[in-house]
Amino acid sequence: MAQGHVLGMSGSLRAASLNTKLMREAVRLFDPEKVTYADLRLPLYDGDLEEEGIPEAVTRHAEQIAAADAVIIAGPEYNKSISGVLKNALDWVSRTRPNPWLDKPVALMSATGGRAGGERTQWIMRLSLNPFRPRLLVGPEVLVGGAAREFDAEGRLTNERYLKALQDLMDGLRAEARLG
């Protein structure tokens, strides 16, 4: 039974992003009553711009985080780290008050072309989120390696092992959000 409100975030802006596909699969398995997809097309963080006021798109993003019962973040690994898009979003939201991440249940995942599936990006996502004090799930880790071969034409994961790990992660996120 669908319940709760989840925010889906993809650290990739590309229309055919494998991480967006993975995030959407996670949302499907979470089966929320309401879903919001974050738009991370935010201006680059700039202290001078901040002095003029927090941009409306950043305020909207922070409000989306605050309103959600849980957050799903799928992040690509760019040069052994998180994407600039995701880091920029975290930097901007860190400037909003109150802290929308505080005690928010968050599940991380990654899909990459390489075989490691984004281990480094998940580690760096954890380090980047820790100062905000969300409730980061510790596992199971969902690291989809060789991801271009793992989705069908409808964007559904086809690998049973990845699907099981993703379902277990979503079950854990639902429990952490106290949604059943």
Coordinates of N, CA and C in Angstrom, one line a residue:
M1 N 0.8 -1.2 0.0 CA 0.0 0.0 0.0 C 0.9 1.2 0.0
A2 N 0.6 2.1 -0.9 CA 1.4 3.4 -1.0 C 1.2 4.3 0.2
Q3 N 2.3 4.8 0.7 CA 2.2 5.8 1.8 C 3.4 6.6 1.8
G4 N 3.3 7.8 2.4 CA 4.5 8.6 2.6 C 4.8 9.5 1.4
H5 N 5.7 10.4 1.6 CA 6.2 11.3 0.5 C 7.7 11.2 0.4
V6 N 8.2 10.8 -0.8 CA 9.6 10.7 -1.0 C 10.1 11.7 -2.0
L7 N 11.3 12.2 -1.7 CA 12.0 13.1 -2.7 C 13.1 12.3 -3.4
G8 N 13.1 12.3 -4.7 CA 14.1 11.6 -5.5 C 15.1 12.7 -6.0
M9 N 16.4 12.4 -5.8 CA 17.4 13.3 -6.3 C 18.4 12.5 -7.2
S10 N 18.7 13.0 -8.4 CA 19.7 12.4 -9.2 C 20.8 13.4 -9.3
G11 N 22.1 12.9 -9.1 CA 23.2 13.8 -9.3 C 23.7 14.0 -10.7
S12 N 22.8 13.6 -11.6 CA 23.2 13.7 -13.1 C 22.0 14.5 -13.7
L13 N 22.4 15.4 -14.6 CA 21.3 16.2 -15.3 C 21.0 15.6 -16.7
R14 N 21.8 14.6 -17.2 CA 21.6 14.0 -18.5 C 20.3 13.4 -18.6
A15 N 19.6 13.6 -19.7 CA 18.2 13.1 -19.9 C 18.2 11.6 -19.8
A16 N 19.2 10.9 -20.4 CA 19.2 9.4 -20.3 C 20.1 8.9 -19.2
S17 N 20.2 9.6 -18.1 CA 21.1 9.3 -17.0 C 20.7 7.9 -16.4
L18 N 21.8 7.1 -16.2 CA 21.6 5.8 -15.5 C 21.2 6.0 -14.1
N19 N 21.7 7.1 -13.5 CA 21.4 7.3 -12.1 C 20.0 7.8 -11.9
T20 N 19.5 8.6 -12.9 CA 18.1 8.9 -12.8 C 17.2 7.7 -13.0
K21 N 17.6 6.8 -13.9 CA 16.8 5.5 -14.0 C 16.9 4.7 -12.7
L22 N 18.0 4.7 -12.1 CA 18.1 3.9 -10.8 C 17.3 4.6 -9.7
M23 N 17.3 5.9 -9.6 CA 16.5 6.6 -8.6 C 15.0 6.4 -8.9
R24 N 14.6 6.4 -10.1 CA 13.2 6.2 -10.4 C 12.8 4.7 -10.1
E25 N 13.7 3.8 -10.3 CA 13.4 2.4 -9.9 C 13.3 2.3 -8.4
A26 N 14.1 3.0 -7.7 CA 14.0 3.0 -6.2 C 12.7 3.6 -5.8
V27 N 12.3 4.7 -6.4 CA 11.0 5.3 -6.0 C 9.9 4.3 -6.3
R28 N 9.9 3.6 -7.4 CA 8.9 2.7 -7.8 C 8.8 1.6 -6.7
L29 N 10.0 1.1 -6.3 CA 10.0 0.0 -5.2 C 9.6 0.5 -3.9
F30 N 9.9 1.8 -3.6 CA 9.5 2.4 -2.3 C 7.9 2.5 -2.3
D31 N 7.3 2.8 -3.4 CA 5.9 2.9 -3.6 C 5.3 4.0 -2.7
P32 N 5.7 5.3 -2.9 CA 5.2 6.3 -2.1 C 3.8 6.8 -2.5
E33 N 3.1 7.4 -1.6 CA 1.8 8.0 -1.9 C 2.1 9.2 -2.8
K34 N 3.2 9.9 -2.5 CA 3.5 11.2 -3.2 C 5.0 11.1 -3.5
V35 N 5.4 11.6 -4.7 CA 6.8 11.7 -5.0 C 7.1 13.0 -5.6
T36 N 8.2 13.6 -5.3 CA 8.7 14.8 -5.8 C 10.1 14.5 -6.4
Y37 N 10.4 15.0 -7.6 CA 11.8 14.9 -8.1 C 12.5 16.2 -8.1
A38 N 13.6 16.2 -7.5 CA 14.4 17.5 -7.3 C 15.0 17.9 -8.7
D39 N 15.0 19.2 -8.9 CA 15.6 19.8 -10.0 C 16.9 20.5 -9.5
L40 N 18.0 19.8 -9.8 CA 19.3 20.3 -9.3 C 20.0 21.3 -10.3
R41 N 19.2 21.9 -11.2 CA 19.7 22.9 -12.1 C 19.7 24.2 -11.3
L42 N 20.6 24.4 -10.4 CA 20.7 25.5 -9.5 C 21.9 26.4 -10.0
P43 N 21.8 27.7 -9.6 CA 23.0 28.5 -10.0 C 24.2 28.0 -9.2
L44 N 25.4 28.2 -9.7 CA 26.6 27.8 -9.0 C 26.7 28.6 -7.7
Y45 N 27.1 27.9 -6.6 CA 27.1 28.6 -5.3 C 28.1 29.7 -5.4
D46 N 27.7 30.9 -4.9 CA 28.6 32.1 -4.9 C 28.2 32.9 -3.7
G47 N 29.1 33.2 -2.8 CA 28.8 34.0 -1.7 C 28.2 35.4 -2.0
D48 N 28.7 36.0 -3.1 CA 28.1 37.3 -3.5 C 26.7 37.2 -3.9
L49 N 26.3 36.1 -4.6 CA 24.9 35.8 -5.0 C 24.1 35.6 -3.7
E50 N 24.7 34.8 -2.8 CA 24.0 34.6 -1.5 C 23.6 35.9 -0.8
E51 N 24.5 36.8 -0.8 CA 24.3 38.1 -0.1 C 23.1 38.8 -0.7
E52 N 22.7 38.5 -1.9 CA 21.6 39.1 -2.5 C 20.3 38.4 -2.1
G53 N 20.5 37.2 -1.5 CA 19.3 36.4 -1.0 C 19.5 35.0 -1.6
I54 N 19.0 34.1 -0.9 CA 19.0 32.7 -1.4 C 18.1 32.6 -2.6
P55 N 18.6 32.1 -3.7 CA 17.8 31.9 -4.9 C 16.6 31.1 -4.7
E56 N 15.5 31.5 -5.4 CA 14.2 30.8 -5.3 C 14.3 29.3 -5.5
A57 N 15.1 28.9 -6.5 CA 15.2 27.5 -6.8 C 15.9 26.7 -5.6
V58 N 16.8 27.4 -4.9 CA 17.5 26.7 -3.8 C 16.5 26.6 -2.6
T59 N 15.7 27.7 -2.4 CA 14.7 27.7 -1.3 C 13.7 26.6 -1.6
R60 N 13.2 26.4 -2.9 CA 12.3 25.4 -3.2 C 12.9 24.0 -3.0
H61 N 14.1 23.8 -3.3 CA 14.8 22.5 -3.1 C 14.9 22.2 -1.6
A62 N 15.3 23.2 -0.8 CA 15.3 23.0 0.7 C 14.0 22.6 1.2
E63 N 12.9 23.3 0.7 CA 11.6 23.0 1.2 C 11.1 21.6 0.8
Q64 N 11.6 21.2 -0.4 CA 11.2 19.8 -0.9 C 11.9 18.8 0.1
I65 N 13.1 19.0 0.5 CA 13.8 18.1 1.4 C 13.0 18.1 2.7
A66 N 12.7 19.3 3.2 CA 12.0 19.3 4.5 C 10.7 18.7 4.5
A67 N 9.9 18.8 3.4 CA 8.6 18.2 3.3 C 8.5 16.7 3.1
A68 N 9.6 16.1 2.6 CA 9.6 14.7 2.3 C 9.8 13.9 3.6
D69 N 9.2 12.7 3.6 CA 9.4 11.7 4.7 C 10.7 11.1 4.6
A70 N 11.2 11.0 3.4 CA 12.5 10.3 3.1 C 13.0 10.8 1.8
V71 N 14.4 10.7 1.6 CA 15.1 11.1 0.4 C 15.9 10.0 -0.2
I72 N 15.8 9.9 -1.5 CA 16.6 8.9 -2.3 C 17.5 9.7 -3.1
I73 N 18.8 9.4 -3.0 CA 19.9 10.1 -3.8 C 20.6 9.1 -4.6
A74 N 20.6 9.2 -5.9 CA 21.4 8.4 -6.8 C 22.5 9.3 -7.4
G75 N 23.7 8.9 -7.3 CA 24.8 9.8 -7.7 C 25.8 9.1 -8.6
P76 N 26.2 9.7 -9.7 CA 27.2 9.1 -10.6 C 28.6 9.4 -9.9
E77 N 29.6 8.6 -10.4 CA 30.9 8.9 -10.0 C 31.7 9.6 -11.1
Y78 N 32.0 10.9 -10.8 CA 32.8 11.7 -11.8 C 34.2 11.8 -11.3
N79 N 35.1 11.3 -12.0 CA 36.5 11.4 -11.6 C 36.8 11.1 -10.2
K80 N 36.2 9.9 -9.8 CA 36.4 9.3 -8.5 C 35.8 10.1 -7.3
S81 N 34.8 10.9 -7.7 CA 34.1 11.8 -6.7 C 32.6 11.9 -7.0
I82 N 31.9 12.8 -6.3 CA 30.5 13.1 -6.6 C 30.5 14.1 -7.7
S83 N 29.3 14.2 -8.4 CA 29.2 15.2 -9.4 C 29.1 16.6 -8.9
G84 N 29.6 17.5 -9.7 CA 29.5 18.9 -9.3 C 28.1 19.4 -9.0
V85 N 27.2 18.9 -9.8 CA 25.7 19.2 -9.6 C 25.3 18.9 -8.2
L86 N 25.6 17.7 -7.8 CA 25.2 17.2 -6.4 C 25.9 18.0 -5.3
K87 N 27.2 18.3 -5.5 CA 28.0 19.0 -4.5 C 27.4 20.5 -4.4
N88 N 27.1 21.1 -5.6 CA 26.6 22.4 -5.6 C 25.3 22.5 -4.8
A89 N 24.4 21.5 -5.1 CA 23.1 21.5 -4.4 C 23.3 21.4 -2.9
L90 N 24.2 20.5 -2.4 CA 24.5 20.4 -1.0 C 25.1 21.7 -0.4
D91 N 26.0 22.3 -1.2 CA 26.5 23.6 -0.7 C 25.4 24.7 -0.5
W92 N 24.6 24.8 -1.5 CA 23.5 25.8 -1.4 C 22.6 25.5 -0.3
V93 N 22.1 24.3 -0.2 CA 21.1 23.9 0.9 C 21.7 24.1 2.3
S94 N 23.1 24.0 2.4 CA 23.7 24.2 3.7 C 23.6 25.7 4.1
R95 N 23.2 26.6 3.2 CA 23.1 28.0 3.6 C 21.6 28.3 4.0
T96 N 20.7 27.4 3.9 CA 19.3 27.6 4.3 C 19.1 27.3 5.7
R97 N 18.1 27.9 6.3 CA 17.7 27.7 7.7 C 16.2 27.5 7.7
P98 N 15.7 26.6 8.6 CA 16.5 25.6 9.4 C 17.0 24.5 8.4
N99 N 17.9 23.7 9.0 CA 18.5 22.6 8.3 C 17.5 21.6 7.9
P100 N 17.2 21.5 6.6 CA 16.1 20.5 6.2 C 16.6 19.0 6.2
W101 N 17.9 18.8 6.3 CA 18.4 17.4 6.3 C 18.4 16.8 7.7
L102 N 18.3 17.6 8.8 CA 18.3 17.1 10.1 C 17.4 16.0 10.4
D103 N 17.9 14.8 10.7 CA 17.1 13.6 11.1 C 16.3 13.1 9.9
K104 N 16.6 13.5 8.7 CA 15.9 13.0 7.5 C 16.4 11.7 7.1
P105 N 15.6 10.6 6.9 CA 16.0 9.4 6.4 C 16.5 9.5 5.0
V106 N 17.7 9.0 4.7 CA 18.3 9.2 3.3 C 18.9 7.8 2.9
A107 N 18.6 7.4 1.7 CA 19.2 6.2 1.1 C 20.0 6.7 -0.1
L108 N 21.2 6.2 -0.2 CA 22.2 6.5 -1.3 C 22.3 5.3 -2.2
M109 N 22.6 5.6 -3.5 CA 22.8 4.5 -4.5 C 23.6 5.1 -5.6
S110 N 24.2 4.3 -6.4 CA 24.9 4.8 -7.6 C 24.9 3.8 -8.7
A111 N 25.0 4.3 -9.9 CA 25.1 3.5 -11.1 C 26.2 4.1 -12.0
T112 N 27.1 3.2 -12.4 CA 28.3 3.7 -13.2 C 28.6 2.7 -14.3
G113 N 29.3 3.2 -15.3 CA 29.7 2.4 -16.4 C 30.8 1.4 -16.0
G114 N 31.6 1.7 -15.0 CA 32.6 0.8 -14.5 C 32.1 -0.3 -13.6
R115 N 33.0 -1.2 -13.2 CA 32.6 -2.4 -12.5 C 32.4 -2.1 -11.0
A116 N 33.0 -1.1 -10.4 CA 32.9 -0.8 -9.0 C 31.5 -0.3 -8.6
G117 N 30.8 0.3 -9.6 CA 29.4 0.8 -9.3 C 29.3 2.1 -8.5
G118 N 30.4 2.7 -8.3 CA 30.3 4.0 -7.6 C 30.7 4.0 -6.1
E119 N 31.5 3.0 -5.7 CA 31.9 3.0 -4.3 C 32.4 4.3 -3.7
R120 N 33.3 4.9 -4.5 CA 33.9 6.1 -4.0 C 32.9 7.3 -3.9
T121 N 32.0 7.3 -4.9 CA 31.0 8.4 -4.9 C 30.1 8.3 -3.7
Q122 N 29.7 7.0 -3.3 CA 28.9 6.8 -2.2 C 29.6 7.2 -0.9
W123 N 30.9 6.9 -0.8 CA 31.6 7.2 0.4 C 31.7 8.7 0.5
I124 N 31.9 9.4 -0.6 CA 32.0 10.9 -0.6 C 30.7 11.5 -0.3
M125 N 29.6 10.9 -0.9 CA 28.3 11.4 -0.6 C 28.0 11.4 0.9
R126 N 28.4 10.3 1.6 CA 28.2 10.2 3.0 C 29.0 11.2 3.8
L127 N 30.3 11.4 3.4 CA 31.1 12.5 4.0 C 30.5 13.8 3.8
S128 N 29.9 14.1 2.6 CA 29.4 15.4 2.3 C 28.1 15.7 3.1
L129 N 27.3 14.6 3.3 CA 26.0 14.7 4.0 C 26.1 14.7 5.5
N130 N 27.2 14.1 6.1 CA 27.3 14.0 7.5 C 27.2 15.3 8.3
P131 N 27.7 16.4 7.9 CA 27.6 17.6 8.7 C 26.1 18.0 8.9
F132 N 25.2 17.6 8.0 CA 23.8 18.0 8.0 C 23.0 17.1 9.0
R133 N 23.6 16.0 9.4 CA 23.0 15.1 10.4 C 21.7 14.4 9.9
P134 N 21.7 13.9 8.7 CA 20.5 13.1 8.3 C 20.7 11.7 8.9
R135 N 19.7 10.9 8.7 CA 19.7 9.5 9.1 C 20.1 8.7 7.9
L136 N 21.4 8.6 7.6 CA 21.8 7.8 6.4 C 21.7 6.3 6.6
L137 N 21.0 5.6 5.7 CA 21.0 4.2 5.8 C 22.4 3.6 5.5
V138 N 22.8 2.6 6.3 CA 24.1 2.0 6.1 C 24.1 0.9 5.0
G139 N 23.0 0.5 4.7 CA 23.0 -0.6 3.6 C 21.6 -1.2 3.5
P140 N 21.5 -2.1 2.6 CA 22.6 -2.6 1.8 C 23.1 -1.6 0.7
E141 N 24.3 -1.7 0.4 CA 24.9 -0.8 -0.6 C 24.3 -1.2 -2.0
V142 N 23.8 -0.2 -2.7 CA 23.4 -0.5 -4.1 C 24.4 0.2 -5.0
L143 N 25.2 -0.6 -5.6 CA 26.3 -0.2 -6.5 C 26.2 -0.9 -7.8
V144 N 25.5 -0.2 -8.8 CA 25.2 -0.9 -10.0 C 26.4 -0.6 -11.0
G145 N 27.2 -1.6 -11.2 CA 28.3 -1.6 -12.1 C 27.9 -2.0 -13.5
G146 N 28.6 -1.5 -14.5 CA 28.2 -1.8 -15.9 C 26.8 -1.5 -16.2
A147 N 26.3 -0.3 -15.6 CA 24.9 0.0 -15.6 C 24.2 0.1 -16.9
A148 N 25.0 0.4 -18.0 CA 24.3 0.5 -19.3 C 23.7 -0.8 -19.7
R149 N 24.2 -1.9 -19.2 CA 23.6 -3.2 -19.5 C 22.5 -3.7 -18.6
E150 N 22.3 -2.9 -17.5 CA 21.4 -3.4 -16.4 C 20.0 -2.9 -16.4
F151 N 19.6 -2.1 -17.4 CA 18.3 -1.5 -17.5 C 17.7 -1.9 -18.8
D152 N 16.3 -2.2 -18.8 CA 15.7 -2.5 -20.1 C 15.2 -1.2 -20.7
A153 N 14.5 -1.4 -21.8 CA 14.0 -0.2 -22.6 C 13.1 0.7 -21.8
E154 N 12.4 0.2 -20.8 CA 11.5 1.0 -20.0 C 12.2 1.6 -18.8
G155 N 13.5 1.4 -18.7 CA 14.3 1.9 -17.5 C 14.2 1.1 -16.3
R156 N 13.8 -0.2 -16.4 CA 13.7 -1.1 -15.3 C 15.0 -1.9 -15.1
L157 N 15.4 -2.0 -13.9 CA 16.5 -2.9 -13.6 C 16.2 -4.3 -14.0
T158 N 17.1 -5.0 -14.6 CA 16.9 -6.4 -15.0 C 17.6 -7.4 -14.2
N159 N 18.7 -7.0 -13.5 CA 19.5 -7.9 -12.7 C 18.8 -8.2 -11.3
E160 N 18.5 -9.4 -11.1 CA 17.8 -9.8 -9.8 C 18.6 -9.4 -8.6
R161 N 19.9 -9.6 -8.6 CA 20.7 -9.2 -7.4 C 20.6 -7.8 -7.1
Y162 N 20.7 -6.9 -8.1 CA 20.6 -5.5 -7.9 C 19.2 -5.1 -7.5
L163 N 18.2 -5.8 -8.1 CA 16.8 -5.5 -7.7 C 16.5 -5.9 -6.2
K164 N 17.1 -7.0 -5.8 CA 16.9 -7.4 -4.4 C 17.6 -6.4 -3.4
A165 N 18.8 -6.0 -3.8 CA 19.5 -5.0 -2.9 C 18.7 -3.7 -2.9
L166 N 18.2 -3.3 -4.0 CA 17.4 -2.0 -4.0 C 16.1 -2.2 -3.3
Q167 N 15.4 -3.3 -3.4 CA 14.2 -3.5 -2.6 C 14.5 -3.5 -1.1
D168 N 15.6 -4.2 -0.7 CA 16.0 -4.2 0.7 C 16.3 -2.8 1.2
L169 N 17.0 -2.0 0.4 CA 17.3 -0.7 0.8 C 16.0 0.2 0.9
M170 N 15.1 0.0 0.0 CA 13.8 0.8 0.1 C 13.0 0.3 1.3
D171 N 13.0 -1.0 1.6 CA 12.3 -1.5 2.8 C 12.9 -0.9 4.0
G172 N 14.2 -0.7 4.1 CA 14.9 -0.1 5.2 C 14.6 1.4 5.3
L173 N 14.5 2.0 4.1 CA 14.2 3.5 4.1 C 12.8 3.7 4.6
R174 N 11.9 2.8 4.2 CA 10.5 2.9 4.6 C 10.4 2.7 6.1
A175 N 11.1 1.8 6.7 CA 11.2 1.5 8.1 C 11.8 2.7 8.9
E176 N 12.9 3.2 8.3 CA 13.5 4.4 9.0 C 12.6 5.6 9.0
A177 N 11.8 5.7 7.9 CA 10.8 6.9 7.9 C 9.6 6.5 8.7
R178 N 9.5 5.4 9.2 CA 8.4 4.9 10.0 C 7.1 4.9 9.2
L179 N 7.2 4.3 8.0 CA 6.0 4.3 7.1 C 5.5 2.9 6.9
G180 N 5.8 2.0 7.9 CA 5.2 0.6 7.7 C 6.2 -0.4 7.9

